[in-house]
Each structure stands twice: as structure tokens, then as C-alpha cells.
Short mmCIF file of C-alpha atoms and ligand atoms in Angstrom, two decimals:
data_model
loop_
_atom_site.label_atom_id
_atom_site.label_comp_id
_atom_site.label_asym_id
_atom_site.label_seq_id
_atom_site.Cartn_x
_atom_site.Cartn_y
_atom_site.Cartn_z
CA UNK A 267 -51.94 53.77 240.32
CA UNK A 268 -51.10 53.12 236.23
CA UNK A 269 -49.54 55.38 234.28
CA UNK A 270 -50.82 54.98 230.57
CA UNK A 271 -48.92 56.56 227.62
CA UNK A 272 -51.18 56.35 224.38
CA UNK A 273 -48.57 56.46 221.41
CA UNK A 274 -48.09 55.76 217.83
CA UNK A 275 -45.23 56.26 215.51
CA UNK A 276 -46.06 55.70 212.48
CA UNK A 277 -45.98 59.36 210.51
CA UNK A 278 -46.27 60.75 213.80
CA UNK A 279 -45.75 64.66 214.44
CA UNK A 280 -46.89 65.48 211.10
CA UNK A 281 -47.19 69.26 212.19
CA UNK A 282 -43.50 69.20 212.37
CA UNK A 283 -42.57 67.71 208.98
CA UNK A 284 -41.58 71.54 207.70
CA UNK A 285 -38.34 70.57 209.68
CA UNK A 286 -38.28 67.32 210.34
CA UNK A 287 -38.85 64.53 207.95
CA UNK A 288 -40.90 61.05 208.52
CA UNK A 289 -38.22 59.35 209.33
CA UNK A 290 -36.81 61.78 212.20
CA UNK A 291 -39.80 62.38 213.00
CA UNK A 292 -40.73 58.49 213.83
CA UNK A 293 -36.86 58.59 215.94
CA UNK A 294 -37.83 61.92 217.27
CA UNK A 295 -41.47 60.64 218.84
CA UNK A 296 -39.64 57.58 220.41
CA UNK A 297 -36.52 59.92 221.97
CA UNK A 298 -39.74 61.83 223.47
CA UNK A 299 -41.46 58.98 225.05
CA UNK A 300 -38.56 57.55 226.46
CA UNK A 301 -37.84 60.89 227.75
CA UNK A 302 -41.56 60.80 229.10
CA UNK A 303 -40.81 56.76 230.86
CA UNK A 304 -37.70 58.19 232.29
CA UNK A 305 -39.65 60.94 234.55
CA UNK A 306 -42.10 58.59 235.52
CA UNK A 307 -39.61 56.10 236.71
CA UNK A 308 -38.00 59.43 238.45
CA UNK A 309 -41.14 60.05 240.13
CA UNK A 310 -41.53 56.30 240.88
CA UNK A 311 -44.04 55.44 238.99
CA UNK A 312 -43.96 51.61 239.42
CA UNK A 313 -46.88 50.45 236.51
CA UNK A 314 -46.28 52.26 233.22
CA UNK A 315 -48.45 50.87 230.12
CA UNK A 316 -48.19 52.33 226.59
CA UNK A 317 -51.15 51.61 224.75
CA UNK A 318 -49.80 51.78 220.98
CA UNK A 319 -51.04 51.08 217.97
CA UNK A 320 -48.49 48.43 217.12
CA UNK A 321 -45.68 46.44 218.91
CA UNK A 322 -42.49 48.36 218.51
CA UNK A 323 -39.29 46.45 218.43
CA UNK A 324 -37.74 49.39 218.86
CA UNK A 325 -39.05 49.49 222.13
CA UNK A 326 -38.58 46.06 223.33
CA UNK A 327 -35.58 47.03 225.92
CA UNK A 328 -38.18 49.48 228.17
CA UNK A 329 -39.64 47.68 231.32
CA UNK A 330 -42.95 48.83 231.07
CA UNK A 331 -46.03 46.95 229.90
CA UNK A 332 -47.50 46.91 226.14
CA UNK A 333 -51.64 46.85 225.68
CA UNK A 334 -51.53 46.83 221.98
CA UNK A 335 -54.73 48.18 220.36
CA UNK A 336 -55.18 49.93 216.74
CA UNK A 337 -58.14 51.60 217.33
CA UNK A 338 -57.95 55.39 217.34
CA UNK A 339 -56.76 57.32 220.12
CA UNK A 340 -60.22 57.95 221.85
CA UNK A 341 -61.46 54.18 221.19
CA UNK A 342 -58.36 52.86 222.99
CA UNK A 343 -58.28 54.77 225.89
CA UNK A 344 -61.69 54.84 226.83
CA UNK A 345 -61.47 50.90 225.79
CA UNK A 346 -58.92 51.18 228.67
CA UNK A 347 -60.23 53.09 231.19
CA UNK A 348 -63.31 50.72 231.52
CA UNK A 349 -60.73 47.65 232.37
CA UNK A 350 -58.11 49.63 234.77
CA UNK A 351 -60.31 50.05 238.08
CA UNK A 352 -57.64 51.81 239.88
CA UNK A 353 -56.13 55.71 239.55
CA UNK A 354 -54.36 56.37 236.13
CA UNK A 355 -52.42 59.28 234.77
CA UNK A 356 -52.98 59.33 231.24
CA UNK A 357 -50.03 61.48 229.86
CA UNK A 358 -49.17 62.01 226.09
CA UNK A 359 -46.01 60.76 224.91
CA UNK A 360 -44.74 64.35 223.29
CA UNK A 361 -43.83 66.14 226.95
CA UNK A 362 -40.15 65.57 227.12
CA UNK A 363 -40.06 68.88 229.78
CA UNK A 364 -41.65 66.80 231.84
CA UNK A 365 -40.50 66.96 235.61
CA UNK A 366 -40.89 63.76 238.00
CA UNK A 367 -41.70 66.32 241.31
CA UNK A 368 -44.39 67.74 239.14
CA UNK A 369 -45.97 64.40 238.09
CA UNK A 370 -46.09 63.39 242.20
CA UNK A 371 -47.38 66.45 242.86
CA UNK A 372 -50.29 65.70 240.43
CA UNK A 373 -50.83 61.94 241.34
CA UNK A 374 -50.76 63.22 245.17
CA UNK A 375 -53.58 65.59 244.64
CA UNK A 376 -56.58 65.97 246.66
CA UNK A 377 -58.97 66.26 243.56
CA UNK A 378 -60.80 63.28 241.41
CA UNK A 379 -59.37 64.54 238.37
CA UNK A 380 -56.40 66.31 237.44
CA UNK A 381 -56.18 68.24 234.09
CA UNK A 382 -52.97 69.41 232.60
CA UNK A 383 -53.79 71.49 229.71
CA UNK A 384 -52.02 71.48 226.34
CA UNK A 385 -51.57 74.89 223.75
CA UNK A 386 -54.24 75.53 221.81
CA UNK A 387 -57.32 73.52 223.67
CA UNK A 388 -55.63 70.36 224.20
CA UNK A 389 -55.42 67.96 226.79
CA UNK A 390 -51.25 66.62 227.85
CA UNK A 391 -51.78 65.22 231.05
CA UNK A 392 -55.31 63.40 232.90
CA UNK A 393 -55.23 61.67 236.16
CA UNK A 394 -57.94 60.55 236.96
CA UNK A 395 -58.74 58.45 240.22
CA UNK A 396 -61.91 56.66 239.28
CA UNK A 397 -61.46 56.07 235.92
CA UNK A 398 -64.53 53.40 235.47
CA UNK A 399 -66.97 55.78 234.49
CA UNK A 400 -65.16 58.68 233.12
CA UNK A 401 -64.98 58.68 228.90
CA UNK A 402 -62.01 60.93 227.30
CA UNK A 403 -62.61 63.36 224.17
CA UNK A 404 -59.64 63.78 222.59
CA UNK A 405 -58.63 66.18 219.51
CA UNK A 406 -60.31 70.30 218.90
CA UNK A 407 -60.94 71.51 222.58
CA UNK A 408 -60.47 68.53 224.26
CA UNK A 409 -59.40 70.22 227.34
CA UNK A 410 -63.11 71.79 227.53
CA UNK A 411 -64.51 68.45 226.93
CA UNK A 412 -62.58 66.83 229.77
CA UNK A 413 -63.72 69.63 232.35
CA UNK A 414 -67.28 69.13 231.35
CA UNK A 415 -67.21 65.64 231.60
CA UNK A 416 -65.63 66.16 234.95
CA UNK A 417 -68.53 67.94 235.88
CA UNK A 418 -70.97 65.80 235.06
CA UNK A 419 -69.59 63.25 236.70
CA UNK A 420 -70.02 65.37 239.72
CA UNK A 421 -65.49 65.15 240.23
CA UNK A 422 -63.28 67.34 241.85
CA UNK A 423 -61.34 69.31 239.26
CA UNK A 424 -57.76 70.64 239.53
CA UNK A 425 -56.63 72.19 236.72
CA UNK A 426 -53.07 71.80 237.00
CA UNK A 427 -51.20 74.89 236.08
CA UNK A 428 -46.97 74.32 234.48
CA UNK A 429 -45.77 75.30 231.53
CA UNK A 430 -43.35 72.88 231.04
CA UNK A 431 -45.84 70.41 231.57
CA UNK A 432 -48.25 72.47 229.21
CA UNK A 433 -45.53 71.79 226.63
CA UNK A 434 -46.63 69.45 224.31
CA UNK A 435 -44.31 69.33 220.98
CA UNK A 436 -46.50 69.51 218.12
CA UNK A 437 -45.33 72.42 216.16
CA UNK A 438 -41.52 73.68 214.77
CA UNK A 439 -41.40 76.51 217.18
CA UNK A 440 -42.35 73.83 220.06
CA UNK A 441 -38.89 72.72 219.73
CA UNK A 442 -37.88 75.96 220.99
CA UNK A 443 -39.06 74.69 224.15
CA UNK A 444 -36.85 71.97 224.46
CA UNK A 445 -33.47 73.61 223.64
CA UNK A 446 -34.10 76.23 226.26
CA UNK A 447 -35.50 73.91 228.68
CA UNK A 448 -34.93 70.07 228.17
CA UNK A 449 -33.19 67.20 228.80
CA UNK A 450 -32.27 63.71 228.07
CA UNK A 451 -32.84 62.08 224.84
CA UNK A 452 -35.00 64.59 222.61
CA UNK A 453 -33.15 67.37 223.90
CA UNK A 454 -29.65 65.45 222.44
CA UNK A 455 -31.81 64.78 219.32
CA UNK A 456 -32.76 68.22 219.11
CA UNK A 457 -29.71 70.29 219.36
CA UNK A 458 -27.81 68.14 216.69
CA UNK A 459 -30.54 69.90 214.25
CA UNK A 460 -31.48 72.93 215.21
CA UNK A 461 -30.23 76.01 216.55
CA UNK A 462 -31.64 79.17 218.53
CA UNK A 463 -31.93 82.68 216.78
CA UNK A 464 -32.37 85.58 219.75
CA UNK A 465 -33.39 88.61 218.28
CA UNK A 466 -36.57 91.26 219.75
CA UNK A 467 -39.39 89.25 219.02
CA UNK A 468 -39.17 85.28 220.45
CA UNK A 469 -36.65 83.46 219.58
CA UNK A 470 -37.14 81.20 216.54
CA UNK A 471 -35.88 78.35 215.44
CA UNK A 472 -33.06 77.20 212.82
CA UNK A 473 -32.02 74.32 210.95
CA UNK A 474 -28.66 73.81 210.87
CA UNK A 475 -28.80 71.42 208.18
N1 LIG B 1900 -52.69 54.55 220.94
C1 LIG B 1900 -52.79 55.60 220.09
N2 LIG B 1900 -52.08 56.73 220.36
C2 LIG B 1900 -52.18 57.78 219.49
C3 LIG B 1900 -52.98 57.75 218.33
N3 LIG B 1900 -52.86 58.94 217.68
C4 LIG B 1900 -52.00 59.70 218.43
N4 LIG B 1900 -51.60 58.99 219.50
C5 LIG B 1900 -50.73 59.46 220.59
O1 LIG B 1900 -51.46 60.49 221.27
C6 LIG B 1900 -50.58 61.56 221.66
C7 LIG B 1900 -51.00 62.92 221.08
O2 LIG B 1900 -51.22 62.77 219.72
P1 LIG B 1900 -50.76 63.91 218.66
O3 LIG B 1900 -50.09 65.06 219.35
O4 LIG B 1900 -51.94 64.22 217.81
O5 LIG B 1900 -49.64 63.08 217.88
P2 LIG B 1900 -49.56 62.87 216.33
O6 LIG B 1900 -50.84 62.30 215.81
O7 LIG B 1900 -48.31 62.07 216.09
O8 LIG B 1900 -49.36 64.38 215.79
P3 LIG B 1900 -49.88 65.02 214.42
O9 LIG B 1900 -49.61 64.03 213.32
O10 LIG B 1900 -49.07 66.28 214.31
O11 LIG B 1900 -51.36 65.27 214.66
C8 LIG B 1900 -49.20 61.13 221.23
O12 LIG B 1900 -48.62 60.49 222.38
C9 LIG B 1900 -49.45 60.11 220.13
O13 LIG B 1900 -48.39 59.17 220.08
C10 LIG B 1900 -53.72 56.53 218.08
O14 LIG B 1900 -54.45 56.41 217.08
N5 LIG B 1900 -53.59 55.50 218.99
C1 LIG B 1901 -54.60 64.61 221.36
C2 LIG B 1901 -54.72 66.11 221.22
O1 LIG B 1901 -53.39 66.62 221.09
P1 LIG B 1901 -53.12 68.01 220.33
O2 LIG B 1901 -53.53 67.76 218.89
O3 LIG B 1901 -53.95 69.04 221.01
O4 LIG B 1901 -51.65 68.21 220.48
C3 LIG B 1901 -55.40 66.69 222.46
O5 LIG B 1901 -54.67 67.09 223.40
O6 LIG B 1901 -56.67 66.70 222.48
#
């Protein structure tokens, strides 16, 4: 089994750059994905690949593998998928609440395809265990798109049901998330910037700075 981690830093997170600006933003994404390797190590995930856009010296001290390709985000993993012939867990590189029990309890499962869904119609988290024939559809409801092509290709589905791993961080009040309920690097990131306001209606999100 591969774990794959598509990810690209250049003006990434633009949703959040009301708070954050390109600069944290491109520290920010990183701080996330290393947050993401960490679990997976936790979990013992042996064979982690990112597939980015560009080699990152930033990220020369991880032990994981690099499959460089600048094609978009759909062209490169479904270039991938046709070359991995073995299970992979295709997980997005903005889940820092992810847990390494909840990751094994995914790559354990019974199904041919486990879906994590993301907020809003996304897709965080795929594993899939024959990936040869199966194409991805990422972007609008791509979590409707991977079911049907699920379907189609006659697999088991398991749509896996956590909200931490349903977490993606896309949005300022997504951060929210993290100071209630991370960990590790982003969280450390985070809470230098931002601070919670509780009031009756969900707690939001300030800058301290
Ligand atoms: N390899 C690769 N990864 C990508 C690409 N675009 C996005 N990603 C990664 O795919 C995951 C989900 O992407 P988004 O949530 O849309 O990230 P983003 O594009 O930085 O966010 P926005 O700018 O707010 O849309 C993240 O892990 C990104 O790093 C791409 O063109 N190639
Ligand atoms: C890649 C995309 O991420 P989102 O824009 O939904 O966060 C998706 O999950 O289809």
C-alpha cells in the first residue's frame, strides 16, 4: 500500500488570504503536510509519495518519495494511479486533524474504495485498492463524482464518516478547527496568529495581529 499526497505551494490556500497572506500561507500549507506525513508515519505507513508540482527544498529533510509532475491536480493523479498497481490512499495535504488510528482503520477496510468526504462536496481522503482502472474528478462535487465512478466500476463503497478527518482547511473559519482540535506543527503555527472568540453563535475566529 502507497500513500500519495498531491500538493502544491505555490499561492496555495488562496481562500484563506483574508487572514493569511501568500507568504504564510505557502509556510502554513507545508506546517499542514508535514502534519499530514507525521500521522501516516504514526499509523505506519511505510511508502509515502507527494506528487507536487515542483521540487521543494524546503522539503528535502522528509523521508518520503517525490514524483514531480506540473500537470493539474486531476492529470497527475490519474497519471498516477495508472502506474501504482497496488492499494493507495490518496489524502490531501490540508488535514492536519488527521488521526493515525483513523487512517488504519480506513486502509484496513473491507471495501474497494474508501471515501472520506470534505465540506462542501469535496473529496479529503480516497483509498482505493485497485487503483488501475479507477479515474479521480477532483474540484465542484467531487465527492459525488468519486461515488459514481465507484459504481460503475462495480466497487465496494465505504463512505467513511469523521469529522476531523472531514476537516479540510480551506476557509478562515476552518482554522477554528485546528485551535480547538489540533496538533503538531499547524496547530503551533496557528495559535501564534489567531485567537478564539466564544460567544452564542460558533465561535469565530481572531487575528491577533
Ligand atoms: N500535485 C498537485 N497538487 C495540487 C494541485 N492543486 C492543488 N493541489 C493539492 O490538492 C489538495 C487540495 O487542493 P486545494 O484545497 O484546492 O488547495 P489550494 O489550491 O491550495 O486551495 P485554494 O487556492 O484555496 O483553491 C492540496 O493538497 C493541494 O496542495 C496541482 O495542480 N497539482
Ligand atoms: C480538491 C478539492 O478540494 P476542495 O476545493 O473541495 O477543498 C476537492 O476535494 O474536490
Amino acid at each position: 500500500m502507497r500513500a500519495v499526497i498531491p500538493y502544491k505551494q505555490e499561492n496555495a490556500k488562496s481562500r484563506l488570504s483574508p487572514v493569511l497572506s501568500r507568504t504564510e500561507r505557502e509556510e502554513f500549507v507545508e506546517l499542514m503536510l508535514r502534519d499530514v506525513v507525521c500521522s501516516l508515519r504514526e499509523a505506519g505507513v511505510k511508502d509515502i509519495d507527494i506528487l507536487a508540482t515542483f521540487k521543494y527544498s524546503s522539503l528535502s529533510d522528509l523521508d518520503v518519495n517525490f514524483v514531480i509532475d506540473p500537470a493539474d491536480l486531476n492529470e497527475s493523479i490519474n497519471k498516477y494511479l495508472k502506474k501504482v498497481n497496488q492499494p493507495v490512499l490518496i489524502i490531501m495535504a490540508d488535514l492536519p486533524l488527521t488521526r493515525p488510528e483513523k487512517i488504519n482503520d480506513i486502509i484496513n477496510s473491507e471495501e474497494d474504495v474508501v471515501i472520506v468526504p470534505g465540506k462542501g462536496g469535496g473529496t479529503n481522503i480516497l483509498f482505493i485498492k485497485e487503483p488501475a482502472g479507477f479515474s479521480v474528478c477532483y474540484y465542484g462535487m467531487s465527492f459525488r463524482n468519486h461515488c459514481s465512478i465507484a459504481k460503475y466500476l462495480n466497487c465496494s463503497l465505504r463512505i467513511y464518516d469523521s469529522f476531523l478527518l472531514s476537516t479540510d482547511i480551506d476557509e478562515p473559519n476552518d482554522i477554528v478547527e485546528i485551535l480547538l482540535h489540533g496538533h503538531g506543527l499547524s496547530f503551533e503555527y496557528v495559535q501564534n496568529k489567531f485567537e478564539l472568540e466564544s460567544g452564542r453563535a460558533r465561535v469565530k475566529l481572531n487575528c491577533l495581529h
